[in-house]
Amino acid sequence: MIDDLPVGLRARRLADEDHLRVLAVLDAWWGGLKGEAGATERALLLPRLYFQHFTTTSFLVEHGDGEVAAFLVGFLSQTEPGTAYVHFVGVDPALHGQGVGRSLYRAFFALARSHGRRHVHCVTSPENTASRAFHTRLGFTPSVVKPDYDGPGLDRVAFTIDLAEAPGAVL
């Protein structure tokens, strides 16, 4: 499924029983970004429905002992037939810089292409400078900050990549 992960990690499709396991790592992995409000926001962004209805387009990476190492929740847009969307990605900070996030995106891009998708979109909060830099390195084009994008006070930066024009960005 994902064959370029560091030694000792394995990937599989996300499953319903992974919901609470993923929620349990969010606060530690985001280092308290935006405090208690940020923790609540992150948890609300990952309701169980993603772990039930988007399993064929989402991935979980585990250590050999089954501990969660990374995840990507994505889906194919039903509204825009040429588009796929990465909803939420997390990588254990101990694995940052080892290519795990890049491998997850590479797998998602391949999946999107196999379903005839040309564009991939995602968003992040303006405060998440690491995410903004990561997506830019992958070849995504960022928008200006979009005020109240996800509701009052929930500003976002939107990213888009054209898989046909940026084939070497992450592949």
mmCIF file of C-alpha atoms in Angstrom:
data_model
loop_
_atom_site.group_PDB
_atom_site.id
_atom_site.type_symbol
_atom_site.label_atom_id
_atom_site.label_comp_id
_atom_site.label_asym_id
_atom_site.label_seq_id
_atom_site.Cartn_x
_atom_site.Cartn_y
_atom_site.Cartn_z
ATOM 1 C CA MET A 1 0.000 0.000 0.000
ATOM 2 C CA ILE A 2 2.693 2.496 1.032
ATOM 3 C CA ASP A 3 6.079 0.959 0.362
ATOM 4 C CA ASP A 4 8.465 3.807 1.144
ATOM 5 C CA LEU A 5 7.950 4.203 4.900
ATOM 6 C CA PRO A 6 10.869 4.064 7.334
ATOM 7 C CA VAL A 7 11.773 0.618 8.659
ATOM 8 C CA GLY A 8 9.433 -0.592 11.395
ATOM 9 C CA LEU A 9 6.359 1.278 10.132
ATOM 10 C CA ARG A 10 3.457 -0.225 8.227
ATOM 11 C CA ALA A 11 0.424 1.357 6.585
ATOM 12 C CA ARG A 12 -3.140 0.195 6.217
ATOM 13 C CA ARG A 13 -6.572 1.675 5.577
ATOM 14 C CA LEU A 14 -8.188 3.619 8.383
ATOM 15 C CA ALA A 15 -10.907 1.711 10.296
ATOM 16 C CA ASP A 16 -13.731 2.512 12.706
ATOM 17 C CA GLU A 17 -11.791 1.117 15.660
ATOM 18 C CA ASP A 18 -9.001 3.651 15.013
ATOM 19 C CA HIS A 19 -11.159 6.668 15.908
ATOM 20 C CA LEU A 20 -10.342 6.953 19.619
ATOM 21 C CA ARG A 21 -6.721 5.910 19.058
ATOM 22 C CA VAL A 22 -6.201 8.811 16.641
ATOM 23 C CA LEU A 23 -8.027 11.317 18.864
ATOM 24 C CA ALA A 24 -5.773 10.260 21.747
ATOM 25 C CA VAL A 25 -2.600 11.473 19.984
ATOM 26 C CA LEU A 26 -3.826 14.843 18.684
ATOM 27 C CA ASP A 27 -3.012 17.060 21.662
ATOM 28 C CA ALA A 28 0.495 15.687 22.115
ATOM 29 C CA TRP A 29 1.283 15.826 18.397
ATOM 30 C CA TRP A 30 0.073 19.422 17.994
ATOM 31 C CA GLY A 31 1.978 20.565 21.092
ATOM 32 C CA GLY A 32 -0.957 22.495 22.498
ATOM 33 C CA LEU A 33 -1.350 24.742 19.428
ATOM 34 C CA LYS A 34 -4.111 27.275 20.186
ATOM 35 C CA GLY A 35 -4.578 25.887 23.717
ATOM 36 C CA GLU A 36 -7.773 24.223 24.891
ATOM 37 C CA ALA A 37 -9.762 25.766 22.035
ATOM 38 C CA GLY A 38 -7.317 24.208 19.566
ATOM 39 C CA ALA A 39 -7.646 20.794 21.203
ATOM 40 C CA THR A 40 -11.431 20.964 20.956
ATOM 41 C CA GLU A 41 -11.254 22.173 17.361
ATOM 42 C CA ARG A 42 -8.964 19.291 16.335
ATOM 43 C CA ALA A 43 -11.181 16.685 17.995
ATOM 44 C CA LEU A 44 -14.288 18.130 16.342
ATOM 45 C CA LEU A 45 -12.596 17.949 12.941
ATOM 46 C CA LEU A 46 -12.341 14.160 13.241
ATOM 47 C CA PRO A 47 -15.776 12.736 14.042
ATOM 48 C CA ARG A 48 -16.232 8.992 13.814
ATOM 49 C CA LEU A 49 -17.926 9.283 10.410
ATOM 50 C CA TYR A 50 -14.511 9.729 8.754
ATOM 51 C CA PHE A 51 -13.411 6.415 10.254
ATOM 52 C CA GLN A 52 -16.568 4.724 8.975
ATOM 53 C CA HIS A 53 -17.234 6.238 5.557
ATOM 54 C CA PHE A 54 -13.845 7.308 4.158
ATOM 55 C CA THR A 55 -11.780 4.219 4.909
ATOM 56 C CA THR A 56 -10.920 3.451 1.285
ATOM 57 C CA THR A 57 -9.313 6.871 0.825
ATOM 58 C CA SER A 58 -7.631 7.241 4.235
ATOM 59 C CA PHE A 59 -4.507 5.713 5.756
ATOM 60 C CA LEU A 60 -3.117 4.832 9.175
ATOM 61 C CA VAL A 61 0.580 4.217 9.796
ATOM 62 C CA GLU A 62 1.567 2.130 12.809
ATOM 63 C CA HIS A 63 4.745 1.076 14.550
ATOM 64 C CA GLY A 64 5.414 -2.662 14.774
ATOM 65 C CA ASP A 65 3.757 -2.727 18.208
ATOM 66 C CA GLY A 66 0.558 -1.179 16.815
ATOM 67 C CA GLU A 67 1.151 2.315 18.196
ATOM 68 C CA VAL A 68 -0.221 5.079 15.953
ATOM 69 C CA ALA A 69 2.601 6.772 14.029
ATOM 70 C CA ALA A 70 0.692 8.821 11.434
ATOM 71 C CA PHE A 71 -2.597 9.132 9.595
ATOM 72 C CA LEU A 72 -4.196 10.819 6.602
ATOM 73 C CA VAL A 73 -7.943 11.297 6.265
ATOM 74 C CA GLY A 74 -8.918 12.119 2.701
ATOM 75 C CA PHE A 75 -11.749 11.688 0.261
ATOM 76 C CA LEU A 76 -12.780 12.094 -3.351
ATOM 77 C CA SER A 77 -15.052 15.096 -3.875
ATOM 78 C CA GLN A 78 -18.580 14.190 -4.872
ATOM 79 C CA THR A 79 -19.234 17.768 -5.981
ATOM 80 C CA GLU A 80 -16.123 18.322 -8.066
ATOM 81 C CA PRO A 81 -15.349 15.142 -10.047
ATOM 82 C CA GLY A 82 -11.777 16.213 -10.784
ATOM 83 C CA THR A 83 -10.915 16.926 -7.165
ATOM 84 C CA ALA A 84 -9.764 15.039 -4.080
ATOM 85 C CA TYR A 85 -9.462 16.520 -0.600
ATOM 86 C CA VAL A 86 -7.071 15.880 2.266
ATOM 87 C CA HIS A 87 -9.118 16.595 5.369
ATOM 88 C CA PHE A 88 -6.642 15.923 8.189
ATOM 89 C CA VAL A 89 -3.090 14.614 8.464
ATOM 90 C CA GLY A 90 -0.982 13.901 11.514
ATOM 91 C CA VAL A 91 2.527 12.553 11.984
ATOM 92 C CA ASP A 92 4.146 11.780 15.325
ATOM 93 C CA PRO A 93 6.636 14.635 15.884
ATOM 94 C CA ALA A 94 9.337 12.032 16.605
ATOM 95 C CA LEU A 95 9.006 11.013 12.945
ATOM 96 C CA HIS A 96 9.082 14.494 11.427
ATOM 97 C CA GLY A 97 11.673 14.844 8.683
ATOM 98 C CA GLN A 98 11.724 11.096 7.932
ATOM 99 C CA GLY A 99 9.404 11.237 4.921
ATOM 100 C CA VAL A 100 6.299 9.782 6.573
ATOM 101 C CA GLY A 101 4.044 12.729 5.683
ATOM 102 C CA ARG A 102 5.442 12.814 2.157
ATOM 103 C CA SER A 103 4.746 9.071 1.794
ATOM 104 C CA LEU A 104 1.144 9.537 2.936
ATOM 105 C CA TYR A 105 0.601 12.323 0.406
ATOM 106 C CA ARG A 106 2.294 10.319 -2.349
ATOM 107 C CA ALA A 107 -0.104 7.430 -1.682
ATOM 108 C CA PHE A 108 -3.103 9.754 -1.610
ATOM 109 C CA PHE A 109 -2.047 11.458 -4.849
ATOM 110 C CA ALA A 110 -1.735 8.044 -6.533
ATOM 111 C CA LEU A 111 -5.172 7.081 -5.272
ATOM 112 C CA ALA A 112 -6.639 10.401 -6.503
ATOM 113 C CA ARG A 113 -5.060 9.916 -9.935
ATOM 114 C CA SER A 114 -6.375 6.362 -10.159
ATOM 115 C CA HIS A 115 -9.865 7.811 -9.775
ATOM 116 C CA GLY A 116 -9.332 10.457 -12.438
ATOM 117 C CA ARG A 117 -8.722 13.336 -10.029
ATOM 118 C CA ARG A 118 -6.411 16.137 -11.108
ATOM 119 C CA HIS A 119 -6.559 18.553 -8.169
ATOM 120 C CA VAL A 120 -6.062 18.021 -4.459
ATOM 121 C CA HIS A 121 -7.171 20.602 -1.916
ATOM 122 C CA CYS A 122 -6.584 20.975 1.808
ATOM 123 C CA VAL A 123 -6.617 23.694 4.476
ATOM 124 C CA THR A 124 -4.708 24.516 7.636
ATOM 125 C CA SER A 125 -4.899 27.174 10.296
ATOM 126 C CA PRO A 126 -2.760 30.280 9.735
ATOM 127 C CA GLU A 127 -0.992 29.625 13.063
ATOM 128 C CA ASN A 128 0.225 26.207 11.925
ATOM 129 C CA THR A 129 3.404 27.440 10.290
ATOM 130 C CA ALA A 130 4.904 23.931 10.111
ATOM 131 C CA SER A 131 1.913 22.688 8.107
ATOM 132 C CA ARG A 132 2.008 25.698 5.836
ATOM 133 C CA ALA A 133 5.715 25.162 5.105
ATOM 134 C CA PHE A 134 5.242 21.400 4.593
ATOM 135 C CA HIS A 135 2.436 21.836 2.049
ATOM 136 C CA THR A 136 4.394 24.472 0.166
ATOM 137 C CA ARG A 137 7.410 22.118 -0.016
ATOM 138 C CA LEU A 138 5.146 19.421 -1.451
ATOM 139 C CA GLY A 139 4.172 21.758 -4.280
ATOM 140 C CA PHE A 140 0.819 23.059 -3.046
ATOM 141 C CA THR A 141 -0.093 26.673 -3.782
ATOM 142 C CA PRO A 142 -1.382 28.520 -0.702
ATOM 143 C CA SER A 143 -4.156 31.093 -0.641
ATOM 144 C CA VAL A 144 -4.179 34.239 1.416
ATOM 145 C CA VAL A 145 -5.684 33.777 4.882
ATOM 146 C CA LYS A 146 -9.429 33.205 4.505
ATOM 147 C CA PRO A 147 -11.204 34.775 7.503
ATOM 148 C CA ASP A 148 -13.980 32.705 9.117
ATOM 149 C CA TYR A 149 -13.465 29.934 6.516
ATOM 150 C CA ASP A 150 -14.633 27.182 8.891
ATOM 151 C CA GLY A 151 -16.894 29.410 10.994
ATOM 152 C CA PRO A 152 -16.527 32.529 13.133
ATOM 153 C CA GLY A 153 -12.908 32.944 14.208
ATOM 154 C CA LEU A 154 -11.782 29.823 12.344
ATOM 155 C CA ASP A 155 -9.533 31.334 9.704
ATOM 156 C CA ARG A 156 -7.785 29.021 7.236
ATOM 157 C CA VAL A 157 -5.168 28.975 4.513
ATOM 158 C CA ALA A 158 -6.390 26.886 1.563
ATOM 159 C CA PHE A 159 -3.948 24.869 -0.548
ATOM 160 C CA THR A 160 -4.295 23.430 -4.048
ATOM 161 C CA ILE A 161 -2.046 21.245 -6.125
ATOM 162 C CA ASP A 162 -2.573 20.352 -9.764
ATOM 163 C CA LEU A 163 -1.316 16.781 -10.087
ATOM 164 C CA ALA A 164 -0.850 17.163 -13.837
ATOM 165 C CA GLU A 165 1.251 20.333 -13.577
ATOM 166 C CA ALA A 166 3.278 19.345 -10.503
ATOM 167 C CA PRO A 167 3.990 15.650 -11.048
ATOM 168 C CA GLY A 168 7.460 15.830 -9.518
ATOM 169 C CA ALA A 169 6.493 17.827 -6.438
ATOM 170 C CA VAL A 170 6.078 14.804 -4.212
ATOM 171 C CA LEU A 171 6.238 11.829 -6.497
#
